[in-house]
C-alpha positions in Angstrom: 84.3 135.5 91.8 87.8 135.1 93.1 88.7 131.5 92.6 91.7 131.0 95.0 91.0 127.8 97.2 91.5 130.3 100.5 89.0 132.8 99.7 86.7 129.3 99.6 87.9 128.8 102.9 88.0 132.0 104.1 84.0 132.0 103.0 83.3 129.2 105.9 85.1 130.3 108.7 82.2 130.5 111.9 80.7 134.1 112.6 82.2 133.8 116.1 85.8 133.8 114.7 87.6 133.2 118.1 86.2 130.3 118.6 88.7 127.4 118.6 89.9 126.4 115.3 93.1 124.2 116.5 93.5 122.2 119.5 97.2 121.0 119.9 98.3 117.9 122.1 100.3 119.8 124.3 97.6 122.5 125.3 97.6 125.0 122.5 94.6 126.7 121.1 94.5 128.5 118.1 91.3 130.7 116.9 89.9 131.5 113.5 91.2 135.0 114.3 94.5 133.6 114.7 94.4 131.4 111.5 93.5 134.5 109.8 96.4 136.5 111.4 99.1 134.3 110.9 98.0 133.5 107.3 98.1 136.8 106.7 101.2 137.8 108.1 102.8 135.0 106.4 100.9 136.0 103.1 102.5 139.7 103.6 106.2 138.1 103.7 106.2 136.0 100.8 104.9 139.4 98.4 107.5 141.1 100.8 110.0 139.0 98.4 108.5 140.1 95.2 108.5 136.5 93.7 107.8 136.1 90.2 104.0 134.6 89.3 103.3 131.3 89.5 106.6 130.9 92.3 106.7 127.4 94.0 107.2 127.2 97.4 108.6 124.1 98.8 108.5 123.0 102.5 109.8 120.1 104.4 109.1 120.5 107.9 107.5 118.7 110.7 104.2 119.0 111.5 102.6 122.1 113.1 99.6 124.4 113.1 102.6 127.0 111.6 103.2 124.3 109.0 99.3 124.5 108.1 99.1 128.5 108.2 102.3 128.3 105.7 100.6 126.1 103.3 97.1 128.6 103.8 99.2 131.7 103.3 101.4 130.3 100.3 97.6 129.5 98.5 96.6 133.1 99.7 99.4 134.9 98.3 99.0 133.1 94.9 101.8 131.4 95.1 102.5 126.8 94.3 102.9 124.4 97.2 104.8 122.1 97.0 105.3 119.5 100.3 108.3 117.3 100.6 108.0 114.2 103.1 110.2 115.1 106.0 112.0 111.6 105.9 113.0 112.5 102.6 117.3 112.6 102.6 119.6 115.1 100.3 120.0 112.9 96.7 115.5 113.0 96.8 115.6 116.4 98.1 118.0 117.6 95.6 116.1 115.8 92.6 112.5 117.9 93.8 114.3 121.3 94.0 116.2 121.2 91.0 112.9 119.8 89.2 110.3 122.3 90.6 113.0 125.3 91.1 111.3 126.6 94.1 111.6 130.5 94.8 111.4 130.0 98.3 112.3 126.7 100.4 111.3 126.3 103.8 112.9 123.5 106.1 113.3 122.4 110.1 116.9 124.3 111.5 118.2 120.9 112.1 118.7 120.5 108.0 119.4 123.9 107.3 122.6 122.9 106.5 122.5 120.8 103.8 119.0 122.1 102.8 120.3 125.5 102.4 123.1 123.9 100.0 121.1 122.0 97.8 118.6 125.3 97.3 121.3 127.4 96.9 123.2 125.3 94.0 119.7 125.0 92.2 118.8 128.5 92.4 116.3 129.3 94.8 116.8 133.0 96.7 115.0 132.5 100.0 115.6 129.3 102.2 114.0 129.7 105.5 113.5 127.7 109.3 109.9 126.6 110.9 110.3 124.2 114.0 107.6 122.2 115.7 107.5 124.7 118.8 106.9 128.4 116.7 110.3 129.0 116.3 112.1 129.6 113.3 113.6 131.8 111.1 110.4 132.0 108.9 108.0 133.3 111.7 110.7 135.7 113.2 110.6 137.6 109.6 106.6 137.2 109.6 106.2 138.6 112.8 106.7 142.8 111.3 104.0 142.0 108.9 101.0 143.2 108.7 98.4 140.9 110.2 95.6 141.6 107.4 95.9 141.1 104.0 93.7 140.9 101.1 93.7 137.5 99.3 95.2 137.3 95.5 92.5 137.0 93.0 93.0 133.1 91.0 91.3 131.5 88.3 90.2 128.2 88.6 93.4 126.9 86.3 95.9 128.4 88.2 98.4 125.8 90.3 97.2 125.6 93.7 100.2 122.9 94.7 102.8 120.3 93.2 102.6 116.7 94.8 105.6 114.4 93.6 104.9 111.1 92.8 107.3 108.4 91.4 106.5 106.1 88.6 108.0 102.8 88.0 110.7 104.4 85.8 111.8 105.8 88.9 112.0 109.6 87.8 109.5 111.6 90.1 106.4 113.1 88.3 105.0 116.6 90.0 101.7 116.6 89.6 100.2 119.8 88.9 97.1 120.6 91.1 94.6 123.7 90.6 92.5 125.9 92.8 89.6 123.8 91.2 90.8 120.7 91.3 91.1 120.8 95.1 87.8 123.3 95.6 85.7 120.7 93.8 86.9 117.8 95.8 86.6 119.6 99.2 83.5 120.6 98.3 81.8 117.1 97.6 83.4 115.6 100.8 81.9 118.3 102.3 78.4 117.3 101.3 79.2 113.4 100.7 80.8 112.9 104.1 78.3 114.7 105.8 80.9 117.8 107.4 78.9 119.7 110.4 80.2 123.0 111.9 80.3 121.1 115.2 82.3 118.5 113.7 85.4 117.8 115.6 88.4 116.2 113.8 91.2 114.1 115.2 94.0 115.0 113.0 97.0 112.7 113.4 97.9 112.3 109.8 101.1 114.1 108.4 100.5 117.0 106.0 102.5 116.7 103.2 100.4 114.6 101.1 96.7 114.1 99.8 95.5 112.3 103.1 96.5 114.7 105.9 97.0 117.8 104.2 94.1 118.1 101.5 91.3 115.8 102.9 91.4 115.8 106.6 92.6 119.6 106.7 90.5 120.9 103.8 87.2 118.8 105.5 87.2 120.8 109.0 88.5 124.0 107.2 85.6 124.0 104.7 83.2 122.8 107.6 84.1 125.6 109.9 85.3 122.8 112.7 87.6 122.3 115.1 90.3 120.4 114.9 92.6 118.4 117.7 96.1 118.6 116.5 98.7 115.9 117.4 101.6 115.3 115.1 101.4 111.6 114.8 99.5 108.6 115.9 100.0 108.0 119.3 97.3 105.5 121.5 97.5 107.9 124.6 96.1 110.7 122.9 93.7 108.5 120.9 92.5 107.2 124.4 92.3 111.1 125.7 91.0 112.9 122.8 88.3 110.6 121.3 85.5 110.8 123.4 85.8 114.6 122.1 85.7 113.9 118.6 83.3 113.1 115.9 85.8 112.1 112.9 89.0 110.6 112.6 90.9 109.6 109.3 93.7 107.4 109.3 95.9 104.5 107.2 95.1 101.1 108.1 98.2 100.9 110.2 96.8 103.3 112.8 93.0 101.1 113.3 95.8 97.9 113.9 97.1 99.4 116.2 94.1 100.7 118.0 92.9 97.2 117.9 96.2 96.2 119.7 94.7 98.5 122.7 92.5 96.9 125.0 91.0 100.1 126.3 90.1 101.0 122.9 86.1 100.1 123.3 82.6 101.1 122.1 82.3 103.7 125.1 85.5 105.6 123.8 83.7 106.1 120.3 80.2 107.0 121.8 80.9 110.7 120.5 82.3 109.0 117.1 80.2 109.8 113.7 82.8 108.7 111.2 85.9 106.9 111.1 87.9 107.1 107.5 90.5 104.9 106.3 92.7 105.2 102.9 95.7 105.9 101.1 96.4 101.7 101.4 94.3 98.7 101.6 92.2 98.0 104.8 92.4 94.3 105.0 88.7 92.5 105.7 90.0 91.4 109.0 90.4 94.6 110.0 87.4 95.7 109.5 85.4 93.1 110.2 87.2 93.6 113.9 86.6 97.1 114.2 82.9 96.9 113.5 82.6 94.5 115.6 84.8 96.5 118.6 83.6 99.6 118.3 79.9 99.5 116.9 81.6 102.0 113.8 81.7 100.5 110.3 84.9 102.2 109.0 84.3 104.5 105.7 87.1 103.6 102.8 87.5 105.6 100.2 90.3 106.1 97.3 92.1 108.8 95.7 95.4 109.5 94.1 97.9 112.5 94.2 97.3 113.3 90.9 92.9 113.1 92.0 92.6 113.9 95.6 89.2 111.7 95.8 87.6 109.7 93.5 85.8 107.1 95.3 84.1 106.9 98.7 81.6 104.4 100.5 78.7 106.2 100.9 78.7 108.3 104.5 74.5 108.1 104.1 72.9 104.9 104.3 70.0 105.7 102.1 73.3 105.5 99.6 74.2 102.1 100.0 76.1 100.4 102.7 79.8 100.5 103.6 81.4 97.0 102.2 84.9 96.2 103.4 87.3 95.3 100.7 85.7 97.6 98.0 86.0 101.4 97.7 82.8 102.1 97.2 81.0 104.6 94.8 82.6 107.4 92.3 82.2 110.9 93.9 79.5 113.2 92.4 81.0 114.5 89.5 83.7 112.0 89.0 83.2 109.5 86.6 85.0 105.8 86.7 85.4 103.2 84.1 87.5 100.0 84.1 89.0 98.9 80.7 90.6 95.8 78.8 93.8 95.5 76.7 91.8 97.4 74.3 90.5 100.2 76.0 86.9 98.6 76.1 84.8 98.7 79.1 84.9 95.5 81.1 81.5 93.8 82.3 80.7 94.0 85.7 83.1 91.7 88.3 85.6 91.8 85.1 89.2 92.6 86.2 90.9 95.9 84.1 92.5 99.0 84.6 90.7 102.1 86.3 90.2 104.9 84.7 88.9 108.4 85.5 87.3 111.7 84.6 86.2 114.7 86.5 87.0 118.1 88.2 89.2 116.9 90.4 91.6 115.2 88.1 95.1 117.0 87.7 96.2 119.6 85.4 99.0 117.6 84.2 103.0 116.8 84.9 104.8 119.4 86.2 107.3 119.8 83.0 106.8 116.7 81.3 103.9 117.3 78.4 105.1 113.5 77.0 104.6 111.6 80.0 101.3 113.8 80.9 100.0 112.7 77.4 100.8 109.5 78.1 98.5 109.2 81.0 95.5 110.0 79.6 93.3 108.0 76.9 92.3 109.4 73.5 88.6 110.4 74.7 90.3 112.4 78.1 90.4 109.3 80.9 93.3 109.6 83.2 94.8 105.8 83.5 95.5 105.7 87.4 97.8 102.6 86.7 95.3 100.5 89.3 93.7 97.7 88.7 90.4 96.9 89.8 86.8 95.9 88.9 82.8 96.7 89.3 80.7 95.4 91.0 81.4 91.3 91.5 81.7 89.6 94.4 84.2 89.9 97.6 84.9 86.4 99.0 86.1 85.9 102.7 86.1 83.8 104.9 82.6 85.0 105.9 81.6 83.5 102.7 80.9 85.2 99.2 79.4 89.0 99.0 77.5 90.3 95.8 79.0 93.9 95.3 76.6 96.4 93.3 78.2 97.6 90.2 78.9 100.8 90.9 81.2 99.8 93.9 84.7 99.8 92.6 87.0 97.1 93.9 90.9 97.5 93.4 92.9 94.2 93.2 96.3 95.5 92.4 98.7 98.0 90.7 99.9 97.8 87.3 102.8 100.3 88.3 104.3 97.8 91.1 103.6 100.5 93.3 103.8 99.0 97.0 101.7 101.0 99.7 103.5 101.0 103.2 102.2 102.6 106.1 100.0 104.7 104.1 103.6 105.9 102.0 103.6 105.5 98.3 106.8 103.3 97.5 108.0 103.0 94.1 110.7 99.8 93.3 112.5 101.3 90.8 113.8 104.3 92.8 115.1 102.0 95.5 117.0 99.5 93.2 118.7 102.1 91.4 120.6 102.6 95.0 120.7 99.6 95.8 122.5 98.4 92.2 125.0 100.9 92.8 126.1 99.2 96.2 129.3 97.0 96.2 128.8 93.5 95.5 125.5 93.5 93.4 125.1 92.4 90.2 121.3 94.0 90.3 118.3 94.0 92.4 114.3 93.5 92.5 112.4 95.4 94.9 108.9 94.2 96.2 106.1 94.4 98.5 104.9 91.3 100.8 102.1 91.4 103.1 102.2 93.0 106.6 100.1 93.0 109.2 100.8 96.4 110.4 101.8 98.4 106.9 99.7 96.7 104.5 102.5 95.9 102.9 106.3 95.7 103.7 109.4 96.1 101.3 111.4 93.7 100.3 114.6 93.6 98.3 115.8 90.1 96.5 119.5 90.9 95.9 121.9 89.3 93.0 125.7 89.4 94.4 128.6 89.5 92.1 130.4 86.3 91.8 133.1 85.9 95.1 131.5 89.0 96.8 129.4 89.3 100.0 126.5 90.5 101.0 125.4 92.0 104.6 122.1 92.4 105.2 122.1 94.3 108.3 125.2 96.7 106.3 122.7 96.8 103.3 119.8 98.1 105.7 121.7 100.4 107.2 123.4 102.1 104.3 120.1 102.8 102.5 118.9 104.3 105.7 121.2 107.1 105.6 120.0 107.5 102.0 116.3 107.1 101.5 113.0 107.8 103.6 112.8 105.0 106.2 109.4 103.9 104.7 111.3 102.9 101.5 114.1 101.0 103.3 113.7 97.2 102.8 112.3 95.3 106.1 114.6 92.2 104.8 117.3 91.5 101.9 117.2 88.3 100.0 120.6 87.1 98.4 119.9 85.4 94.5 122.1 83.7 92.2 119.7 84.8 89.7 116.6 86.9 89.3 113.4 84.8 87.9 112.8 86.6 83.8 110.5 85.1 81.2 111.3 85.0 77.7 111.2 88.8 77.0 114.2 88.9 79.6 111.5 90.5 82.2 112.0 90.3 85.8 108.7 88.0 87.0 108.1 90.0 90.2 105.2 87.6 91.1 107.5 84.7 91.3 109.7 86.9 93.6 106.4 87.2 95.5 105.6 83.9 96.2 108.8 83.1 97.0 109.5 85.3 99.9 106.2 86.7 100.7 106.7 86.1 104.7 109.4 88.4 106.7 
């Protein structure tokens, strides 16, 4: 049986294949027929270019239905994904393509420019345009090809896609994900989250990571449902398109701000079956509010790039009940454990670090066999680097709630990763630009509560002796370097950074002390 994640796909596409497979926002539609067409044509072009096995192809682009059949044809052809943030600038584009040493790069015409020089110096043969509106060098070579093509036979242990993910040493980690890895996963969030054929999906996440390309896309394409398309969160096309949909997933940010909306009410979500949130923490408030607008109690679930899903809050109620501030339950086949110091179990309501097992769970680093052996225990656990706890008890301000012991609650990060907006942000990566800025001595980088993001960067800045520092200057230099979502909302000027005796930066003090914008 041909284990390539499209022929999976391919599998649960409806009998009546022009039916509508995407809605877009501005009036498109797009049938199975034409998913299959365009995936194929696109397909045709990359063998066209008789790229060697195992090939990565990476792609920063906006959004698009294009974007999605690029991703379906690059899994179809046999070939690695690998998606790049589109806010990503040149010095973190030129790190992922001299790491991964894509064959092919695709990239929006407005950076072909620079793009095109960066793939170029590293190596890479084939650099090619895809717009937002179907233009594009990319489709204007597919369009010759063939619009049928027979799907490359894969094992389950071939590389379906590379996600890059930072660690705290600041050097990005690719994590190697297989046909199996992301089959299994789709597969029991097909079943867990109940997925009908009838299902409609309001897709407003991005798609070049786990959230918007591999669970919301991979749900309705596994389901054989539709989809409404729009490229980001926007409250007029929540307001238009709901009452038409029967599942939306988003970040926290996005139920905020559909709180902020006073049209938003329990008649626009009469159609509703299930509204996901992940990829940060939904704070109680939230959904306490949201339950109590809309009548919906909002599904959280978590997962990791290197994991896809781990854990979900049951969809089913003869499962348990949805809890705000927990996770919920490990997925069917996963298998969760939270450890001390010394790699025993912790009791129940006993703070450790998570731990994981199960199909889903990576292949390894792309490249680095060290730092892949690193991750995982003795007895094959992958250390996820959060920290957390079973069962216990979440207290709010609603008083204390027992939490069964096989609901997993995470209370921090050992990494220092901060989660804004739904955006992995890793400290290191931003003070090594930062240090390197006239005037500074060195810097700390962390994460404060926000209403909006979850959490919102911060940078506490030590100046060298006589020089100064501009805040606003500091801002908008590292905006011309870095992804917005990693630019610091404020800049704090130190004489000295807070260290204990090892010589340590105490981060926490750092928090306390300017944890308000």
């Amino acid at each position: 049986m041909n284990a390539n994640l499209f022929a999976l796909f391919e599998s649960r596409f409806p009998a009546d294949r022009t039916a509508c497979c995407i809605e877009t926002h501005d009036g498109l539609y797009y049938s199975w027929d034409d998913l299959d067409r365009a995936t194929a044509k696109l397909a045709n072009l990359l063998t066209a270019l008789k790229l060697p096995a195992g090939s990565r192809v990476a792609v920063q682009v906006e959004k698009s239905p294009e974007a999605l059949f690029l991703y379906l044809a690059t899994l179809r052809a046999g070939y690695v994904y690998l998606p790049l943030n589109t806010a990503y600038q040149e010095a973190e584009i030129d790190y992922f393509v001299g790491n991964a040493e894509p064959a092919v790069v695709v990239c929006s015409s407005n950076n072909f420019g620079w793009v095109s020089k960066v793939a170029f110096r590293h190596g890479t043969a084939h650099v090619f345009t895809l717009d937002d509106n179907r233009t594009g060098s990319l489709l204007q070579r597919a369009a010759v090809q063939p619009d049928t093509f027979e799907t490359v036979e894969c094992a389950d242990d071939d590389l379906a896609a590379i996600l890059y993910t930072s660690g705290t040493t600041g050097r990005s980690k690719g994590a190697m994900l297989t046909h199996r890895n992301l089959a299994s996963n789709a597969q029991t969030l097909n079943e867990y989250w109940g997925w009908r054929s009838d299902d409609v999906l309001l897709h407003m996440l991005p798609i070049f990571h786990v959230h918007g390309l591999f669970v919301a896309s991979h749900g309705a394409l596994l389901a054989g449902a539709k989809m409404i398309w729009a490229p980001k969160l926007d409250m007029g096309q929540i307001l238009k398109y709901l009452p038409r949909t029967t599942v939306m997933m988003g970040v926290p940010t996005y139920y905020v701000r559909m709180l902020q909306e006073p049209r938003f009410d329990k008649e626009l979500c009469s159609n509703m079956r299930l509204f996901v949130s992940g990829s940060a923490p939904l704070l109680l408030e939230t959904f306490d509010a949201f339950r109590e607008r809309t009548g919906h109690t909002i599904l959280e679930r978590y997962g990791m790039s290197e994991t896809v899903m781990l854990v979900s809050n049951p969809y089913d109620p003869a499962l348990g009940e949805r809890i705000g501030g927990t996770v919920g339950r490990p997925l069917p086949g996963v298998s969760v454990r939270v450890t001390g110091s010394e790699g025993k179990s912790c009791e129940p309501g006993v703070i450790g670090n998570v731990e994981v097992k199960g199909p889903n769970v990576f292949k390894g680093y792309w490249r680095m066999p060290e730092k892949t052996a690193e991750e995982f225990t003795a007895d094959g656990w992958f250390k996820t680097g959060d920290v957390g706890r079973l069962g216990g008890a979440i207290v709010s301000q609603a008083g204390e709630r027992i939490v069964p012991d096989n609901y997993l609650t995470i209370v921090g990060r050992s990494k220092d990763l901060i989660i804004s907006g739904g955006y992995n942000v890793y400290p290191k990566e931003i003070e090594s630009f930062i240090d390197e800025m006239p005037g500074v001595v060195e810097s700390a980088v962390i994460g404060v509560p926000h209403v909006d993001f979850g959490e919102a960067v911060v940078a506490v800045v030590v100046r060298k002796p006589g020089m100064e520092i501009d805040e606003a200057g500091m801002i908008g230099t590292l905006k011309g370097r870095i992804a917005n979502f990693k630019v610091p909302k404020r800049v704090h000027v130190v004489d000295e950074l807070p260290r204990n005796t090892m010589g340590k930066v105490q981060k926490n003090v750092l928090r306390q002390q300017f944890g308000a914008l």
